[in-house]
XYZ file of C-alpha atoms in Angstrom:
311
model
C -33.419 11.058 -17.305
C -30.323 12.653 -16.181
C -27.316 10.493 -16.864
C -26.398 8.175 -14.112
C -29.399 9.227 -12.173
C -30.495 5.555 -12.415
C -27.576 4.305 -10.477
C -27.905 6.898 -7.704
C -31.362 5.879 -6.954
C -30.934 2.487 -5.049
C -28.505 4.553 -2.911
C -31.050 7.117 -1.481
C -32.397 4.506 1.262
C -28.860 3.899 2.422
C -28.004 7.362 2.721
C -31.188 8.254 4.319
C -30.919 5.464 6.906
C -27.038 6.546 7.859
C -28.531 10.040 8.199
C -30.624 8.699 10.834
C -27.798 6.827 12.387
C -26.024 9.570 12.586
C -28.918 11.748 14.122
C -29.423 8.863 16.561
C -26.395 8.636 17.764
C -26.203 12.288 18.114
C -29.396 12.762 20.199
C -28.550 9.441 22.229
C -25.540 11.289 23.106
C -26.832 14.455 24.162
C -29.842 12.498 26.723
C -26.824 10.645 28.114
C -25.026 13.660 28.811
C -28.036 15.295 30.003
C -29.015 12.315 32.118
C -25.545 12.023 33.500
C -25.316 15.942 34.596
C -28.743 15.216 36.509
C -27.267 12.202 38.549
C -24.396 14.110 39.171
C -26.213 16.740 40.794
C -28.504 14.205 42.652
C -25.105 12.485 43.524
C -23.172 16.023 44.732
C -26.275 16.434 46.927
C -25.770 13.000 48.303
C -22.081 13.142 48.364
C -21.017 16.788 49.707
C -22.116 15.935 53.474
C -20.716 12.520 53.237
C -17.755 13.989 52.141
C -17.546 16.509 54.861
C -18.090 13.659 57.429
C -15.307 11.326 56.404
C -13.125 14.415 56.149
C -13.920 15.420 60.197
C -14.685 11.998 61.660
C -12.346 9.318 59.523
C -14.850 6.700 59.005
C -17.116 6.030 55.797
C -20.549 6.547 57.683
C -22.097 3.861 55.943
C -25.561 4.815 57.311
C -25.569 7.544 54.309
C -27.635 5.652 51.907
C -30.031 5.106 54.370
C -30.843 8.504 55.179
C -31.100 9.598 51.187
C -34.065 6.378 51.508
C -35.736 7.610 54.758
C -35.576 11.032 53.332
C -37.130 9.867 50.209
C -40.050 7.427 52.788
C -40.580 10.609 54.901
C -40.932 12.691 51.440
C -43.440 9.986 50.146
C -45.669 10.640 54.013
C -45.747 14.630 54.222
C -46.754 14.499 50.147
C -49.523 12.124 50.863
C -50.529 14.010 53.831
C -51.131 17.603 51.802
C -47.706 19.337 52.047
C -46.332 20.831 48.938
C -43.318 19.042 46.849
C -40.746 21.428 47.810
C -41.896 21.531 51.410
C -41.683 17.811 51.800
C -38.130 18.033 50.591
C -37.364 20.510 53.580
C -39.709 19.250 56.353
C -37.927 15.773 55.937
C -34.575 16.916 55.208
C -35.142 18.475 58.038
C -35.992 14.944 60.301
C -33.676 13.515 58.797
C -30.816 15.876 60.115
C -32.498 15.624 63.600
C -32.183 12.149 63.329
C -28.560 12.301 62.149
C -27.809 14.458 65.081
C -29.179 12.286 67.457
C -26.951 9.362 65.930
C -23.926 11.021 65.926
C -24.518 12.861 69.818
C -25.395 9.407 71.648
C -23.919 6.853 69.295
C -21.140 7.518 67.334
C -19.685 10.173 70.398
C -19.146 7.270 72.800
C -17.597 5.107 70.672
C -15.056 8.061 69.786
C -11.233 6.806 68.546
C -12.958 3.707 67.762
C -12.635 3.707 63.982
C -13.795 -0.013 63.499
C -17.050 0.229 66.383
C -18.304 3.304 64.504
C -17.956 1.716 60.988
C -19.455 -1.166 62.536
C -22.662 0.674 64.345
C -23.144 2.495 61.254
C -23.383 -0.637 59.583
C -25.791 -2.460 61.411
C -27.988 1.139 61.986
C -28.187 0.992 58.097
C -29.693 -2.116 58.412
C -32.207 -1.358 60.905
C -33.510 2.000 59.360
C -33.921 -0.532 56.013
C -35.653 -2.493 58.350
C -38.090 0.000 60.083
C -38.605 1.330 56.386
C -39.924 -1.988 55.174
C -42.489 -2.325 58.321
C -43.807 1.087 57.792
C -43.857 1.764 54.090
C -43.968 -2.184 52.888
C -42.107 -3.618 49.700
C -43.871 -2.334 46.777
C -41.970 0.692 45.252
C -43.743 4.091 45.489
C -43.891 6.707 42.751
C -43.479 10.170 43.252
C -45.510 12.879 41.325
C -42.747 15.625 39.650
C -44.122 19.093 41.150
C -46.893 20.521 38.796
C -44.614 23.390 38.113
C -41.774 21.886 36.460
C -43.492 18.827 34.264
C -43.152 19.014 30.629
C -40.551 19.283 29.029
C -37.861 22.169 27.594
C -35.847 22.403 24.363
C -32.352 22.087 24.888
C -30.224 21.856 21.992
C -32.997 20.822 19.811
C -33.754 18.182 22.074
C -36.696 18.305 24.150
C -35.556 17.270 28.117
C -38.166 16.947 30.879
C -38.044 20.335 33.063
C -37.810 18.258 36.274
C -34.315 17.340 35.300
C -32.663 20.532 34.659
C -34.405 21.643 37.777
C -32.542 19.240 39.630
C -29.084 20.624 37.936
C -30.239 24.160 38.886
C -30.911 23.191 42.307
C -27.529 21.381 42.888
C -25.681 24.040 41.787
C -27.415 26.401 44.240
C -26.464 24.507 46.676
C -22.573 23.751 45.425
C -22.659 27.423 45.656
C -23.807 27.996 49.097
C -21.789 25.468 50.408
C -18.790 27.118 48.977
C -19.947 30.636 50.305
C -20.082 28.767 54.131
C -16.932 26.826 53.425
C -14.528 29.858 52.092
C -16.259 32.687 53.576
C -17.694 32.157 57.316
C -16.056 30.880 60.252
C -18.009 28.115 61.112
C -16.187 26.873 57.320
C -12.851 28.267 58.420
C -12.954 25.609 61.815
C -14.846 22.635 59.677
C -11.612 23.249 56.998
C -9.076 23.415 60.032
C -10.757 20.216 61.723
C -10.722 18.311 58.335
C -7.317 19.142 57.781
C -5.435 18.487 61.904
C -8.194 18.003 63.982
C -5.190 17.656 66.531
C -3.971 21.612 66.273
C -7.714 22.484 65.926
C -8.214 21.190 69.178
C -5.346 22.767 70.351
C -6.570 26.452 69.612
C -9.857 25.731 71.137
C -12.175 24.549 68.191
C -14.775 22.670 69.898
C -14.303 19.806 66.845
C -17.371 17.286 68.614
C -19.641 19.750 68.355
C -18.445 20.375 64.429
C -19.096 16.239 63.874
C -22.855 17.089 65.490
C -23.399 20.146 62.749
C -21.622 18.179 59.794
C -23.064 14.806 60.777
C -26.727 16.482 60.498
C -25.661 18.683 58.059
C -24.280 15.633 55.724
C -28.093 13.705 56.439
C -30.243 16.925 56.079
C -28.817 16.912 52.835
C -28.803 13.126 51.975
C -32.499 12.958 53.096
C -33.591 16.558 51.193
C -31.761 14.457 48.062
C -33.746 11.631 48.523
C -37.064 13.477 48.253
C -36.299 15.527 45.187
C -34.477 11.908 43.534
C -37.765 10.435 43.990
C -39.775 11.692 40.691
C -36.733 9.919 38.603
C -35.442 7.115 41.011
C -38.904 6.457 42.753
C -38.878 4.953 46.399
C -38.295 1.379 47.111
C -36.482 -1.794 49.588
C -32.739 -1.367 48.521
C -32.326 2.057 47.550
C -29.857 2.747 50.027
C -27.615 -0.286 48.633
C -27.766 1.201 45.557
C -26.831 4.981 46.161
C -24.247 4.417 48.893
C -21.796 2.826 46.567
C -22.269 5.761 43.762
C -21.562 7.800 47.201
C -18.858 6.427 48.144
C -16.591 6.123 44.843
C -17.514 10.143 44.533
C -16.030 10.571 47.817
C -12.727 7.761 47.277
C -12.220 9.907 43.749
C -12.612 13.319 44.618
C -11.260 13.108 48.035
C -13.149 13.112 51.799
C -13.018 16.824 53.083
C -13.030 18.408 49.786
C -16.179 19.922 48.730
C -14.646 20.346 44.729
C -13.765 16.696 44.888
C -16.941 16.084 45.643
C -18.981 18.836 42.814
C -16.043 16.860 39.915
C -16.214 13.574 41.529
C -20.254 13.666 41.411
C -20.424 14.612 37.581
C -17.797 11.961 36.954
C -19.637 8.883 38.088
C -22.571 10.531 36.704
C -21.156 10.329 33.080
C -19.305 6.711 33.988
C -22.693 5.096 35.450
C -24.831 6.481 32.549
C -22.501 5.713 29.632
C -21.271 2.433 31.338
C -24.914 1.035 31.429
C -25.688 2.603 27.829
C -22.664 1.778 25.896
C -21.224 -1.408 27.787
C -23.969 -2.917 30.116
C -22.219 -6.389 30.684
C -18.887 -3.944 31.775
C -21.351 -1.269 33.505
C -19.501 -2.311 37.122
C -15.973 -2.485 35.699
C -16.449 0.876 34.087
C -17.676 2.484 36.930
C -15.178 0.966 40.107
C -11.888 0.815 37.561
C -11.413 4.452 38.079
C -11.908 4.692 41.658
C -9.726 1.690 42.242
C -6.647 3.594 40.027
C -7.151 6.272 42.139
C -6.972 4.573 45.283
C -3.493 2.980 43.629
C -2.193 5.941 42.719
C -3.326 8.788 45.021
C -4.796 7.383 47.856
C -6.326 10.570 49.235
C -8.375 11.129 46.395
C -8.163 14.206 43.472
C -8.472 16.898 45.444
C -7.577 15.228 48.874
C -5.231 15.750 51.467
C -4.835 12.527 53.024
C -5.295 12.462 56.747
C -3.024 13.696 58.982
């Protein structure tokens, strides 16, 4: 026997087990990061309109969560009735919008300069779509099939991650970038920046700025409802989803700023990481981990990262 070998030996079960601590930790890391990347997509897709609509209108439209849960009821319908994945996703993002239109053109229009009314209506129409969701769909939570296409799942640094989520990361940032392109680079985004930032003076060189509240407002819930559908596979449908994604909504908007779509792509990935960590790492501080940041930045810059502030 090889001097000393005899004391090494009770060691090796030790040092195998911290080896696996250590590889533990390390892949527990890498799904949380993972996980939190595909919320923050999910999120941006939630966020950007709601961003946009608070930038042009001034008022937290606090009917937002409930069209990411219609979307997501509608989705759950049109699947069931023999339309694809993806074309669920449209066909109710598209409703959805219609519907947001139709809010924002009789609804929120009348009650315009009314800052407290509109938070109000949206408030109580919240309430009612959770409502009319309940009666149609009932209380038991639906599942939602991932598209045949992307199950499985992919190797990703050594890690094997379920296709549907990096899908979802893939499909946010296709939008982030086409949002951008219509933002920077068309003139419809060249009046929805000038209306965000003195809807006063864009009045006053004849932007049209209520019928830029009709395109973001339906705009903003196309895109809330079209998030719903595609959340559904991870989140799955059920009474109370809206309560729970509005407030991830809103402290992406309050950090990266209303009006701003990069506020909303940084702010997204932010409370992606802070949610997913928070309940990982800390799940009796999940709440303080998550709203202590948001309520800093409302201390210190009011307007948000990448805000303006309102003129």
């Amino acid at each position: 026997m090889v001097p000393g070998a005899a004391g090494l030996l009770p060691e090796l079960p030790a040092a195998k087990k911290l080896n696996r601590s250590k590889s533990f930790a390390v892949n527990l890391w890498l799904i949380l990061s993972i996980n939190s990347v595909t919320l923050g997509g999910l999120l941006f897709l939630l966020s950007a309109g709601f961003s946009l609509i608070f930038g042009l209108m001034r008022i937290p439209n606090l009917t937002h969560g409930s069209m990411f849960m219609l979307g997501a009821y509608l989705g759950t319908s049109l699947i069931a009735w023999g339309f694809s994945f993806w074309a669920a996703a449209l066909a109710a993002g598209l409703g959805v919008a219609l519907f947001g239109g139709i809010i924002e053109r009789f609804v929120l229009r009348r009650l315009a300069g009314a800052e407290l009314a509109q938070v109000l209506v949206t408030l109580g129409l919240s309430f009612m779509v959770a409502d009319v969701c309940l009666m149609q769909w009932g209380g038991d939570p639906i599942s939602v099939d991932t598209p045949n296409a992307l199950r499985g799942a992919s190797l990703l640094f050594g890690l094997a991650f379920p296709v549907y989520r990096l899908a979802i990361i893939v499909v946010a940032t296709i939008v982030a970038v086409a949002l951008w392109g219509v933002l920077d680079r068309t003139r419809l985004g060249a009046m929805i920046r000038a209306a965000v930032d003195d809807p006063a003076m864009a009045r006053a060189v004849g932007i049209r700025v209520s019928y830029l509240f009709t395109i973001v407002f339906s705009f903003g819930a196309g895109l809330a409802g079209f998030a719903g559908v595609i959340g559904a596979p991870i989140l799955s449908v059920y009474p109370g989803l809206d309560q729970d994604m509005l407030p991830l909504a809103l402290v992406v908007v309050i950090l990266g700023g209303t009006g701003s779509l990069l506020g909303s792509l940084v702010g997204s990935f932010v409370v992606g990481l802070l949610y997913n960590f928070g309940q990982a790492m800390f799940p009796e501080l999940a709440y303080v981990i998550l709203f202590l940041p948001m309520l800093v930045v409302l201390v210190i810059r009011p307007q948000g990262l990448f805000g303006r502030g309102f003129q």
